[in-house]
Tab-separated table of C-alpha atoms in Angstrom:
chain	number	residue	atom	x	y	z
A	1	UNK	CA	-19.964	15.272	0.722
A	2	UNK	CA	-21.120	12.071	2.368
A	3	UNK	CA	-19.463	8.846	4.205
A	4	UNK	CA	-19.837	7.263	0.951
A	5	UNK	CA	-18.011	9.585	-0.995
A	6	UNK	CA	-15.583	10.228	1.702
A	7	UNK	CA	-14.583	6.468	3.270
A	8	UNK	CA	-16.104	4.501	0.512
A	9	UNK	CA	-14.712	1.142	1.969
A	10	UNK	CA	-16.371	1.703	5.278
A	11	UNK	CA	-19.783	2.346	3.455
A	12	UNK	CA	-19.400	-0.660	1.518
A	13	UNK	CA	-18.276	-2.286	4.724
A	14	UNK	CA	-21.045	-5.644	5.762
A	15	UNK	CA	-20.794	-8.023	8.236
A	16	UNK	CA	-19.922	-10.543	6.136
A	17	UNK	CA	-16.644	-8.680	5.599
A	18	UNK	CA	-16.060	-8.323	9.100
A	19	UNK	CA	-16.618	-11.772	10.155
A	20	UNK	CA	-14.302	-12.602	7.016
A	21	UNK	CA	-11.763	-10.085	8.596
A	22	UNK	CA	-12.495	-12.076	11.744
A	23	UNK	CA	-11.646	-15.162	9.859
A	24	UNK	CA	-8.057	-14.074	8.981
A	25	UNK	CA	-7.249	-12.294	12.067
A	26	UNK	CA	-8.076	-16.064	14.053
A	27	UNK	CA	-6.105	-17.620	11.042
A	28	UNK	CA	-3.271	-14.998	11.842
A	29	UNK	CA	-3.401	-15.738	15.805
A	30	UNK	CA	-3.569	-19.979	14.799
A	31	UNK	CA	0.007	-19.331	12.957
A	32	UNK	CA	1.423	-17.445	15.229
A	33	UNK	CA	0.138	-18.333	19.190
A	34	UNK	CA	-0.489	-22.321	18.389
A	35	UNK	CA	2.370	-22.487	15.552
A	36	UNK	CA	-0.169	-24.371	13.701
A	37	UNK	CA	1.351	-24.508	9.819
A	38	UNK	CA	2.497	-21.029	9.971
A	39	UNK	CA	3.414	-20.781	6.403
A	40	UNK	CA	0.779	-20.960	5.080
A	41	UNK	CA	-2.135	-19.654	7.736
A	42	UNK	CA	-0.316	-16.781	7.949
A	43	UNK	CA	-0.234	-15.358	4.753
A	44	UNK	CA	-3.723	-17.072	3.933
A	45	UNK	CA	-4.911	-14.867	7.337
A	46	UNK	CA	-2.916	-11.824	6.254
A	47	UNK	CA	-4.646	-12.397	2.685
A	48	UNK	CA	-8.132	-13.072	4.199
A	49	UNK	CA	-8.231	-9.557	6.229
A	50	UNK	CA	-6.438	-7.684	2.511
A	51	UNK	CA	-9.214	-9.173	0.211
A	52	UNK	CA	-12.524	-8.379	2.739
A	53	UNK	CA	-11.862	-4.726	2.648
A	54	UNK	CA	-14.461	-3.128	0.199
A	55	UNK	CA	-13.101	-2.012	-2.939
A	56	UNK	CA	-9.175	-3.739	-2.088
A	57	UNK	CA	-6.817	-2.876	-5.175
A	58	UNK	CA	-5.338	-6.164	-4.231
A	59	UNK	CA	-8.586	-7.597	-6.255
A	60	UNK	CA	-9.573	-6.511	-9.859
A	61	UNK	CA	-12.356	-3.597	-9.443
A	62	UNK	CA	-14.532	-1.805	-11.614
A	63	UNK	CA	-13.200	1.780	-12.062
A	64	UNK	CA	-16.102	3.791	-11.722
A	65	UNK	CA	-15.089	6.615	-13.694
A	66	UNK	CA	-13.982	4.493	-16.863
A	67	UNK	CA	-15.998	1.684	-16.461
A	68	UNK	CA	-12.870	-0.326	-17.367
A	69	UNK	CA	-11.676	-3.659	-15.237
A	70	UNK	CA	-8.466	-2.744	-13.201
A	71	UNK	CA	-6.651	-5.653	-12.433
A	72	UNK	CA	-5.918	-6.408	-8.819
A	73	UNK	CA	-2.362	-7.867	-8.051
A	74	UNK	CA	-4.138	-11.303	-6.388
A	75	UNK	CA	-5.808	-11.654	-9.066
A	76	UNK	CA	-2.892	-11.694	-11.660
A	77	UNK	CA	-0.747	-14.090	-9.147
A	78	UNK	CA	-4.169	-16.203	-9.085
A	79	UNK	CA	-4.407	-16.439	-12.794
A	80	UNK	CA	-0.625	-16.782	-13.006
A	81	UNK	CA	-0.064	-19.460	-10.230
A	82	UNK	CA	-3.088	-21.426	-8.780
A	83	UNK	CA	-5.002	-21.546	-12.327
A	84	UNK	CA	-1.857	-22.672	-14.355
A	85	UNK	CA	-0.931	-24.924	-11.326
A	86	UNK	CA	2.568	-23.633	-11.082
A	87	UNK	CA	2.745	-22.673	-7.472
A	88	UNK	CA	1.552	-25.993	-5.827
A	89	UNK	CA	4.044	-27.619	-8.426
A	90	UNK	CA	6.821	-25.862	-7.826
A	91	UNK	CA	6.004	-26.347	-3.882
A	92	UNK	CA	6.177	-30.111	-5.155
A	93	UNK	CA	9.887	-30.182	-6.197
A	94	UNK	CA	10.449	-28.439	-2.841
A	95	UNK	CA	9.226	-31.192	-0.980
A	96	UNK	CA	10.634	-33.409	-3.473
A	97	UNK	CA	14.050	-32.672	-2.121
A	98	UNK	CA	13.289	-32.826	1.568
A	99	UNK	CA	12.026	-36.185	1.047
A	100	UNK	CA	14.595	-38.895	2.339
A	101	UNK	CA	13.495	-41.977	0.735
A	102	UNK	CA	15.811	-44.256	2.195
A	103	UNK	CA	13.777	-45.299	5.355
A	104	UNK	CA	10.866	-46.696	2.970
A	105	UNK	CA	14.024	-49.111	1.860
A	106	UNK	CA	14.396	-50.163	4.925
A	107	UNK	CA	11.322	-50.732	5.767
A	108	UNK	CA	9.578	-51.310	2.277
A	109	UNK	CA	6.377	-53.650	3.012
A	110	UNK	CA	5.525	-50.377	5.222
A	111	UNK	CA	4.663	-48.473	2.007
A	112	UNK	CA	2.148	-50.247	1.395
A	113	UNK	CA	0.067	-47.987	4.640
A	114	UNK	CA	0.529	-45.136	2.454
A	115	UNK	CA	-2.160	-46.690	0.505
A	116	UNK	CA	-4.481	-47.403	3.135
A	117	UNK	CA	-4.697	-43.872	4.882
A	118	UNK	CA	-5.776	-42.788	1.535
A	119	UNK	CA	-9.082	-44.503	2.641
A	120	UNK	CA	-10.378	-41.336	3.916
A	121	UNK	CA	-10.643	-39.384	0.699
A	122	UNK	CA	-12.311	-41.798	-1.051
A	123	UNK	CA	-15.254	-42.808	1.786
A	124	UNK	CA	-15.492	-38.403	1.951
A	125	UNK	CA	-15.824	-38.521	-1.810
A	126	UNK	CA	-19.136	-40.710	-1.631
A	127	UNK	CA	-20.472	-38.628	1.342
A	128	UNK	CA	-20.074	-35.763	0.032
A	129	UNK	CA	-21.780	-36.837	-3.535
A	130	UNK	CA	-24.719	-37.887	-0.947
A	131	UNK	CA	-25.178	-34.366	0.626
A	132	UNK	CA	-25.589	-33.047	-3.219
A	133	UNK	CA	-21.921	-32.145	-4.807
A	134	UNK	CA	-21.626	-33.280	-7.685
A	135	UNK	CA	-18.350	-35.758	-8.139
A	136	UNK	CA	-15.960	-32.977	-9.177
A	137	UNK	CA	-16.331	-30.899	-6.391
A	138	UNK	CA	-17.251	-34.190	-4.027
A	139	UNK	CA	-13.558	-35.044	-5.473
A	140	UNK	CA	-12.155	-31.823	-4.429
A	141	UNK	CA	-13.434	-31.993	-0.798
A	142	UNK	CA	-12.216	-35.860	-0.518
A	143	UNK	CA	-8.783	-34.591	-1.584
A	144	UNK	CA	-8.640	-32.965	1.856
A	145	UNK	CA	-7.703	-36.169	3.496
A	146	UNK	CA	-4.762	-36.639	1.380
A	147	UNK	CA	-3.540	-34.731	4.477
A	148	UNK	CA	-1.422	-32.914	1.489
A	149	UNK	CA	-2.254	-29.050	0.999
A	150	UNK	CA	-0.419	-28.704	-2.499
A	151	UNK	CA	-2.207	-31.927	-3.980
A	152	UNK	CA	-5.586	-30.499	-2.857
A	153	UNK	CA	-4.756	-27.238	-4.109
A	154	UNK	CA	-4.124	-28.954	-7.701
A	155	UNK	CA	-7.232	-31.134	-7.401
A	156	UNK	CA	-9.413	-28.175	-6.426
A	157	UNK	CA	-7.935	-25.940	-8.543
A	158	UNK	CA	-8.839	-28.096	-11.805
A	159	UNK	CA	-12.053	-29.135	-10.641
A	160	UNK	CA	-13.683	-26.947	-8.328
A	161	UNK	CA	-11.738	-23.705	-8.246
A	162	UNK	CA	-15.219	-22.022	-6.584
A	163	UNK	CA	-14.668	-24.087	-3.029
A	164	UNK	CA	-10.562	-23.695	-3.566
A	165	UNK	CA	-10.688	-21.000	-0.571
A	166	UNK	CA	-12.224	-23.119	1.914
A	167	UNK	CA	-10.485	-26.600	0.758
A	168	UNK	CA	-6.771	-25.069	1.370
A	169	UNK	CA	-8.279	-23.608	4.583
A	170	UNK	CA	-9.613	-27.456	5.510
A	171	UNK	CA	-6.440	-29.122	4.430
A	172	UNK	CA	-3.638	-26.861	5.997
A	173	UNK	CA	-5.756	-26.604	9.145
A	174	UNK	CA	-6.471	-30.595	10.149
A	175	UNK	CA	-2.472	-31.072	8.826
A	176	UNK	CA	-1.863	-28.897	11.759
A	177	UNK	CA	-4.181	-30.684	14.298
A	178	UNK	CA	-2.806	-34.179	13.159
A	179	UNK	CA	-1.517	-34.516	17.114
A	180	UNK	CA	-5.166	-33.760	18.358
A	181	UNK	CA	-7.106	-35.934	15.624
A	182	UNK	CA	-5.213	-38.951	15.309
A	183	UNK	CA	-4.644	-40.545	18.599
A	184	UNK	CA	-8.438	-40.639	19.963
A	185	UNK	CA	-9.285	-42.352	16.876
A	186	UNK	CA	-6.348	-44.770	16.941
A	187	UNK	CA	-6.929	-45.506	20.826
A	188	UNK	CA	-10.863	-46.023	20.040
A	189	UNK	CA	-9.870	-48.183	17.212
A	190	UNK	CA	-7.212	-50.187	19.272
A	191	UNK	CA	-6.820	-51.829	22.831
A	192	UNK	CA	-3.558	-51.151	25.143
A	193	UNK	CA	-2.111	-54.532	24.254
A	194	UNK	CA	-1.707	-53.611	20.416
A	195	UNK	CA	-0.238	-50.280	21.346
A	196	UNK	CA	2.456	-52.206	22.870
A	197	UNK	CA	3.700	-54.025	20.811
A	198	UNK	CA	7.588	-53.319	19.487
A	199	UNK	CA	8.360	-53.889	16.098
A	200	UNK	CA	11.760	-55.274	16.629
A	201	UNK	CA	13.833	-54.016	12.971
A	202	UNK	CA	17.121	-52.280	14.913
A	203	UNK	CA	19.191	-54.352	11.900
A	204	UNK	CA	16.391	-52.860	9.290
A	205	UNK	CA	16.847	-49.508	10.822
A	206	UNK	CA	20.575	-49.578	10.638
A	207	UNK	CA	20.814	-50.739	7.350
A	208	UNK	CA	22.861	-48.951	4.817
A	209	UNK	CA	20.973	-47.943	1.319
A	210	UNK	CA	22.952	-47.484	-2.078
A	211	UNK	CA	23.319	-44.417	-3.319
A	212	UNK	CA	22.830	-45.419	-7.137
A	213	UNK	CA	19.403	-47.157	-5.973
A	214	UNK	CA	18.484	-44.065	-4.021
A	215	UNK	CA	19.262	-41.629	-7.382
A	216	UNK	CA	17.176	-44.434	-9.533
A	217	UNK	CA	14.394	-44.514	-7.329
A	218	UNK	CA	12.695	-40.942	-9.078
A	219	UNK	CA	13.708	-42.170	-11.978
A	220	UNK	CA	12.248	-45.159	-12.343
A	221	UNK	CA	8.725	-44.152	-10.419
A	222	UNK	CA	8.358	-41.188	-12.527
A	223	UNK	CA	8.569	-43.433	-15.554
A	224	UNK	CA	6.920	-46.179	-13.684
A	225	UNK	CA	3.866	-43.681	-13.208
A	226	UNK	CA	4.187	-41.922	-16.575
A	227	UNK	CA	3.465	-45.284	-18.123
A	228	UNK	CA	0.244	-45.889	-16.090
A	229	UNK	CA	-0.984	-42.864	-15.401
A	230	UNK	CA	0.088	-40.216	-17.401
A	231	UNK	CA	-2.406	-37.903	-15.879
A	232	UNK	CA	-0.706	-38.428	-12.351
A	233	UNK	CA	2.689	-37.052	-14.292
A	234	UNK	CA	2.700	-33.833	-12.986
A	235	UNK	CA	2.105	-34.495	-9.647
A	236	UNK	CA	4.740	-37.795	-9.153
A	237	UNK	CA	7.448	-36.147	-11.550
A	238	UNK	CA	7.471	-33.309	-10.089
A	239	UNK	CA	7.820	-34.494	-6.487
A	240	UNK	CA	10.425	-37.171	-8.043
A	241	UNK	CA	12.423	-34.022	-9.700
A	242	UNK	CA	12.882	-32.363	-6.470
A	243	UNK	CA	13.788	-35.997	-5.067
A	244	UNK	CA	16.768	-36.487	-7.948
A	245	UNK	CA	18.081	-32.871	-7.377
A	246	UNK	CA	18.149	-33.985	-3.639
A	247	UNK	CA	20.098	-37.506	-4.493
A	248	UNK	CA	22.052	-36.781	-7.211
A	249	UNK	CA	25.118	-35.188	-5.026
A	250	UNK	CA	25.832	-33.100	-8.168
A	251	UNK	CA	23.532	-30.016	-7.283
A	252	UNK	CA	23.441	-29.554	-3.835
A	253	UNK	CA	23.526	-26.119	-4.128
A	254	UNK	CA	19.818	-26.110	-6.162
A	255	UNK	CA	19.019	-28.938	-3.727
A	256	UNK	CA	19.329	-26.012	-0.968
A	257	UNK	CA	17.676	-23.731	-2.885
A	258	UNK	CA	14.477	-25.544	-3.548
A	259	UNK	CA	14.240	-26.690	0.258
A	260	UNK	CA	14.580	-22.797	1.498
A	261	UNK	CA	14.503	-20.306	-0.896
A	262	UNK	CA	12.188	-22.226	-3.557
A	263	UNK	CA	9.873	-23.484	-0.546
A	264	UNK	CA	9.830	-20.054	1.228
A	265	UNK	CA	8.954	-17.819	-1.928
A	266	UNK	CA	6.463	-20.163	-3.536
A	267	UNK	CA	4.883	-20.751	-0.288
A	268	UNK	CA	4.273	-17.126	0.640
A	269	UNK	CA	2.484	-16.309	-3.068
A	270	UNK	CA	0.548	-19.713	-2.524
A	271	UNK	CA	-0.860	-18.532	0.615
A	272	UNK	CA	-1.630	-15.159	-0.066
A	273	UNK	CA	-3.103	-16.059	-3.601
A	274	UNK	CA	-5.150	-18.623	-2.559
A	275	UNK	CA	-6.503	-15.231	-0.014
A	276	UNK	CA	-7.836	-13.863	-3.030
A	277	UNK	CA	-10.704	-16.743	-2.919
A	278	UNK	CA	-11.601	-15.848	0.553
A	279	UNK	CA	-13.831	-13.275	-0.367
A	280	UNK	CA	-16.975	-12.931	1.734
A	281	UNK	CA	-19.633	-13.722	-0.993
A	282	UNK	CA	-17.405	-17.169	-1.616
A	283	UNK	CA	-16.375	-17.727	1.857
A	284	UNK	CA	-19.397	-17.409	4.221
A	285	UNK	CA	-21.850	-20.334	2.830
A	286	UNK	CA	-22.495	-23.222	4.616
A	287	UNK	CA	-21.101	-25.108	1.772
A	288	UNK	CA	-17.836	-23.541	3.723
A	289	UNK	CA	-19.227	-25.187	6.979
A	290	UNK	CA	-19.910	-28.366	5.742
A	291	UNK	CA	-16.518	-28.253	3.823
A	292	UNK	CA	-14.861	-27.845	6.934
A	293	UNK	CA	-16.716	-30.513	8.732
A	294	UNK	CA	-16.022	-32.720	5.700
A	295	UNK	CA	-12.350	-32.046	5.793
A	296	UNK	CA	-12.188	-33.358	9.517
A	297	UNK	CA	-14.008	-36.821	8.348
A	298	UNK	CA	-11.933	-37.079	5.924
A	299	UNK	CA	-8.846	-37.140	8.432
A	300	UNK	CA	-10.929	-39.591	10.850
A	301	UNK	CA	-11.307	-42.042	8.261
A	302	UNK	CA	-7.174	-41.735	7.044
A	303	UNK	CA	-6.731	-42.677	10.213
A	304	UNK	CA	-9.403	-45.560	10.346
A	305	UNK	CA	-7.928	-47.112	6.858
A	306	UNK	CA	-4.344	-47.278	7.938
A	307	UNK	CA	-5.029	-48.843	11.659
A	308	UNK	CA	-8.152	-51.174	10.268
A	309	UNK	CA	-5.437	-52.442	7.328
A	310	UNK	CA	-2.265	-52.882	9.748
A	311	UNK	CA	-4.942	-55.131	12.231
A	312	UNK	CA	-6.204	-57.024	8.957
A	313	UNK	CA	-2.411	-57.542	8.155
A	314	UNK	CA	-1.817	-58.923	11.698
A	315	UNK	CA	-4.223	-61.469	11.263
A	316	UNK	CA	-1.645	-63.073	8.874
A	317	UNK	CA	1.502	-62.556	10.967
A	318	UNK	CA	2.750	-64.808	13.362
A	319	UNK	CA	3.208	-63.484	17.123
A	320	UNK	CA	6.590	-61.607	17.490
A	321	UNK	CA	6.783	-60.390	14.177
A	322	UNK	CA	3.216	-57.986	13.988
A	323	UNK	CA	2.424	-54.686	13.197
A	324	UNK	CA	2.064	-52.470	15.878
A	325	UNK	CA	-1.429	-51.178	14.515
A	326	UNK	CA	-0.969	-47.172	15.479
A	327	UNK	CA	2.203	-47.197	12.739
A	328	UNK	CA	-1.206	-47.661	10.413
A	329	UNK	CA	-2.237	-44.278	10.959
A	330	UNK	CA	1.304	-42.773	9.742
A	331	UNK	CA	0.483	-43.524	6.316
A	332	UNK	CA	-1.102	-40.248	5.911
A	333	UNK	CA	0.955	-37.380	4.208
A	334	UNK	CA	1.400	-35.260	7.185
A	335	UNK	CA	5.308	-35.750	7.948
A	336	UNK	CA	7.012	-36.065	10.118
A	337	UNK	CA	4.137	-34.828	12.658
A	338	UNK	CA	1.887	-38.366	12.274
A	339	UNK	CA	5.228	-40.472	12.355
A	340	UNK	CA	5.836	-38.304	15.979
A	341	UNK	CA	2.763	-38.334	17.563
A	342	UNK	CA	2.474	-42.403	17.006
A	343	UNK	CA	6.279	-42.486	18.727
A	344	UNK	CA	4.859	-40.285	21.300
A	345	UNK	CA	1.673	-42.140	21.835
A	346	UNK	CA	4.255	-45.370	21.810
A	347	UNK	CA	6.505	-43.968	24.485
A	348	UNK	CA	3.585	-43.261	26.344
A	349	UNK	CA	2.124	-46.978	27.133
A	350	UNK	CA	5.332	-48.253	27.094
A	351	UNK	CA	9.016	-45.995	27.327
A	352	UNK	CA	11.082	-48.497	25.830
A	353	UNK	CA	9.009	-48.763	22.865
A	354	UNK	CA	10.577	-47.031	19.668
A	355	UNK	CA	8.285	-46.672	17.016
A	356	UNK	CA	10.201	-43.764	15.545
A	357	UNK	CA	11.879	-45.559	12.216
A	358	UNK	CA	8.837	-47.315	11.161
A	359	UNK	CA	6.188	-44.583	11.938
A	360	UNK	CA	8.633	-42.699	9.952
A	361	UNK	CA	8.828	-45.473	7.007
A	362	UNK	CA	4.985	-45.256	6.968
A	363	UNK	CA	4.664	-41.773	6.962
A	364	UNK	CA	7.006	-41.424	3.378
A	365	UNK	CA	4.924	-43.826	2.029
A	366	UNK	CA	2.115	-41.664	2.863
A	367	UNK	CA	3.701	-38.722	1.184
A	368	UNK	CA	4.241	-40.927	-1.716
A	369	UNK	CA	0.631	-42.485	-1.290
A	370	UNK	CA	-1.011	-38.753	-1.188
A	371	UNK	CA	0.442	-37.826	-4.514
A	372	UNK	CA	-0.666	-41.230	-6.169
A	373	UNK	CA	-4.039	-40.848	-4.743
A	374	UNK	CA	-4.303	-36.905	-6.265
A	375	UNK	CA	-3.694	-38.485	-9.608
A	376	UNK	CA	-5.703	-41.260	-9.497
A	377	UNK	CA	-8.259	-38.572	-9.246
A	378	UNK	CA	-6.901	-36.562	-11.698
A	379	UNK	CA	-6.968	-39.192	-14.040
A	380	UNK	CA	-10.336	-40.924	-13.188
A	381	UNK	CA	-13.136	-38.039	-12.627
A	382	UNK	CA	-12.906	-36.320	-15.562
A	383	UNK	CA	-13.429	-39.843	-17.072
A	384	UNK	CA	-16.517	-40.515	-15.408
A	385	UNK	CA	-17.900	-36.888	-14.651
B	1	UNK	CA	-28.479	-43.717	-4.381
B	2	UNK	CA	-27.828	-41.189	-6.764
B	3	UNK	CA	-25.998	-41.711	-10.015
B	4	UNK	CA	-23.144	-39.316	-8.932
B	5	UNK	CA	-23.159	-41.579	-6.075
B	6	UNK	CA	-22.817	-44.391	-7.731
B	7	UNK	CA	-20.082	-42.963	-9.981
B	8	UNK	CA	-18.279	-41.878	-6.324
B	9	UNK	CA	-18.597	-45.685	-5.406
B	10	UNK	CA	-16.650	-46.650	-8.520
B	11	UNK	CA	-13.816	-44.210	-8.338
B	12	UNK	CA	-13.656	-45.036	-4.375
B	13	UNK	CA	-13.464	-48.935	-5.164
B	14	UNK	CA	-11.169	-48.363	-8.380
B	15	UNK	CA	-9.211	-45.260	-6.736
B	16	UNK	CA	-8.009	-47.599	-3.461
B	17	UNK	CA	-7.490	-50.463	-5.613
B	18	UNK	CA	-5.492	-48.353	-7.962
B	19	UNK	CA	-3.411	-46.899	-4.880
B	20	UNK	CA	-2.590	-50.025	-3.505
B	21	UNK	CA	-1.665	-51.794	-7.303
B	22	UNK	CA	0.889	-48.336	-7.463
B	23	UNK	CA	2.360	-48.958	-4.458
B	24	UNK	CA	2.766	-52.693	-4.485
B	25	UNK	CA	4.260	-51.792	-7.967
B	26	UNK	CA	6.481	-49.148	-6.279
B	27	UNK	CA	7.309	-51.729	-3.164
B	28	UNK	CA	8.624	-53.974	-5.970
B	29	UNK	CA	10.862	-51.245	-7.218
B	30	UNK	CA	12.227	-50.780	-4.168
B	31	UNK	CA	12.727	-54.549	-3.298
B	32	UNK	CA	14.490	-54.463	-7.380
B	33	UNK	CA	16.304	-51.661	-6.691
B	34	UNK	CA	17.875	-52.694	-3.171
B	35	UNK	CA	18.809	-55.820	-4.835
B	36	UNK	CA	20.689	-54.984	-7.729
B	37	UNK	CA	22.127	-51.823	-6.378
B	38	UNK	CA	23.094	-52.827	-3.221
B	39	UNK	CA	24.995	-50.930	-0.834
B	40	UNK	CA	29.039	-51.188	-0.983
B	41	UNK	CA	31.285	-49.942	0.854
B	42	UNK	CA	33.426	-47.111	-0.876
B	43	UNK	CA	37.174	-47.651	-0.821
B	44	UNK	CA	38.935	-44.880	0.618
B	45	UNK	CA	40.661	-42.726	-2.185
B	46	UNK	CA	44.088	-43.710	-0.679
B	47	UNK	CA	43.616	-47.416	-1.110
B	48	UNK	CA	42.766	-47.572	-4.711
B	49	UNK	CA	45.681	-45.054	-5.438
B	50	UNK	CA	47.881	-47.755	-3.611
B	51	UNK	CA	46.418	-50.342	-5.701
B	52	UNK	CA	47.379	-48.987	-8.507
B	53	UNK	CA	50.642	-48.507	-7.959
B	54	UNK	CA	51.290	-51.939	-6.861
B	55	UNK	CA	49.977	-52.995	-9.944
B	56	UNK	CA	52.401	-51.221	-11.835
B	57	UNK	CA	55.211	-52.111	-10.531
B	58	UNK	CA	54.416	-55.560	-11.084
């Protein structure tokens, strides 16, 4: 009896498994040493080593003997959660209700950056259509700088579920290294005298918000959006369901349960499902390289959009009352991180500067802005494809 | 420049303009919202129970 017959994983071991195992076993020391998104690396790493081992049940295999398909359990939770787009949705009404809207109504006009540090995923989009994707899966990459790992996974999932493995990996990884992308870029992109300037809004930030408007504010977006964009429904209404569970004061006890329990469960199938694409023969391509690479441009140019739009805006605003231009780059989804590292950065050329309420104003409307931006791609590629 | 390229220009200059039409549309809402459901201050239960029962025995 031979190896083969005997271990027939390690026979049908390559080295494209074992650099895949490598993969999740650096994906497993990311979550874990740097606490970099451990929710989701984790179980993606765990996923990553459970999937690379030759003939895993944990993937559907061809029983030898029979001839017959036998399901592997990824594989159902794959078909079942990522193709359907249930998990990433249901992740949506968790972060519906840990959303607090009420600093965008204090500080509304900042909303309006969680437009422009979408920037990023549409500029990727174009460059990646120039290196030879073609505009769904060009889409798919772009989606990575929505800075928002369920929206990508809905956007890749629908239209390039081949590159899904590597797009998740992309987007959860640069949400983690927000702290060590975003402030060269901002500092290259502004001088010291911008970085210190205050936004002076202590009334603003101390400013009481109606509980009625606060319950009628997913009400009225999700019909709001409905009516526009219908496509962008699923997306907004379900991040706006979570929201009115939150508000409502009536369910506080499902308002608990989809911030822990709901956001725990659905998070640990995500990440292990979304394993199941990690599979050496889809994982080690340069397409996964250039994906990667792509991802981090895509963050670089957030970045650029928000701080380039909050300088354009100062143009128009009269000394004492502008922008301070880092708050710009908090309009990406990543919260609270971006809204922190732009206090930090503020504290750090100046102590007495609090950026804290607006950076965090920005950074809802980038959570809001992320979700807008996945639909408008929803609802415009398969248009045009 | 490729035709998918061009296509990618076109969402890109429809997709930000769309963004920013949804959330000045949404920054309205909130400005409508804040307006005509303002913030009051709740009575305390006690008061309005007190009210009441002045009213009655006028």
């Amino acid at each position: 009896m031979g190896l083969e017959e005997l271990l027939p994983a390690i026979a049908g071991m390559t080295w494209q498994h074992l650099v895949m195992i490598g993969v999740g076993l650096i994906l497993i020391y990311l979550a874990i040493a740097k606490n970099y998104e451990p929710t989701l690396l984790l179980p993606m790493g765990f996923g990553a080593i459970l999937v690379n081992i030759p003939l895993s049940s944990a993937l559907t295999q061809i029983d030898p003997a029979t001839g017959q398909a036998v399901e592997g359990v990824l594989n159902v939770f794959f078909d079942a959660g990522i193709a359907t787009e249930i998990f990433p949705l249901l992740i949506f009404i968790a972060i519906g209700a840990m959303i607090d809207f009420s600093p965008l109504f204090r500080n509304p006009s900042l909303l309006l950056f969680g437009a422009a540090a979408q920037f990023g995923i549409f500029f990727t989009m174009m460059f990646a259509t120039l290196l030879g994707y073609d505009i769904r899966e060009a889409a798919s990459i772009g989606i990575i700088g929505a800075a928002d790992g369920p929206t990508s996974i809905v956007v890749a999932s629908r239209f390039a579920p081949n590159l899904l493995g590597p797009i998740s990996v992309a987007a959860y990884s640069y949400m983690a290294l927000v702290p060590i992308i975003q402030p060269p870029v901002i500092r290259l992109l502004t001088s010291r005298k911008e970085r210190l300037i205050r936004m002076s809004s202590a009334n603003r930030n101390n400013k009481r918000i109606s509980k009625k408007a606060l319950i009628a504010f997913p009400i009225v977006i999700t019909i709001a959006a409905g009516i526009i964009a219908p496509s962008s429904l699923s997306l907004i209404g379900f991040l706006m369901f979570g929201n009115l569970i939150r508000e409502c004061g009536v369910l506080n006890k499902l308002s608990q349960s989809a911030q822990n329990e709901l956001s725990s469960l659905v998070t640990i199938l995500l990440g292990i499902t979304i394993a199941s694409t990690m599979t050496a023969d889809r994982f080690i391509r340069t397409d996964t390289l250039i994906i990667i690479a792509l991802g981090l441009f895509a963050f670089i140019f957030d970045t650029f959009g928000g701080v380039i739009f909050a300088k354009f805006l100062n143009l128009f605003r009269k000394e004492g009352n502008k922008i301070n231009p880092m708050i710009g780059a908090c309009g990406i989804s990543a919260f609270p991180m971006s809204a922190r590292v732009i206090h930090q950065m503020g504290q750090k050329e100046d102590p007495y500067n609090y950026l804290l309420m607006p950076a965090i104003s920005a950074n809802v409307g980038g959570q809001i802005g992320s979700v807008v931006a996945g639909g408008i791609i929803l609802t415009l590629v398969p248009l045009l494809a | 420049m490729t035709p998918t390229t061009q296509t990618a220009l076109f969402i890109a200059v429809v997709g930000v303009a769309g963004i920013f039409v949804f959330m000045s549309f949404f920054y309205l809402i909130i400005l409508a919202l804040d307006k005509y459901l303002p913030y009051q201050e709740e009575k305390p239960e006690g008061e309005f129970i007190e009210e009441i029962s002045e009213e009655s025995e006028e």
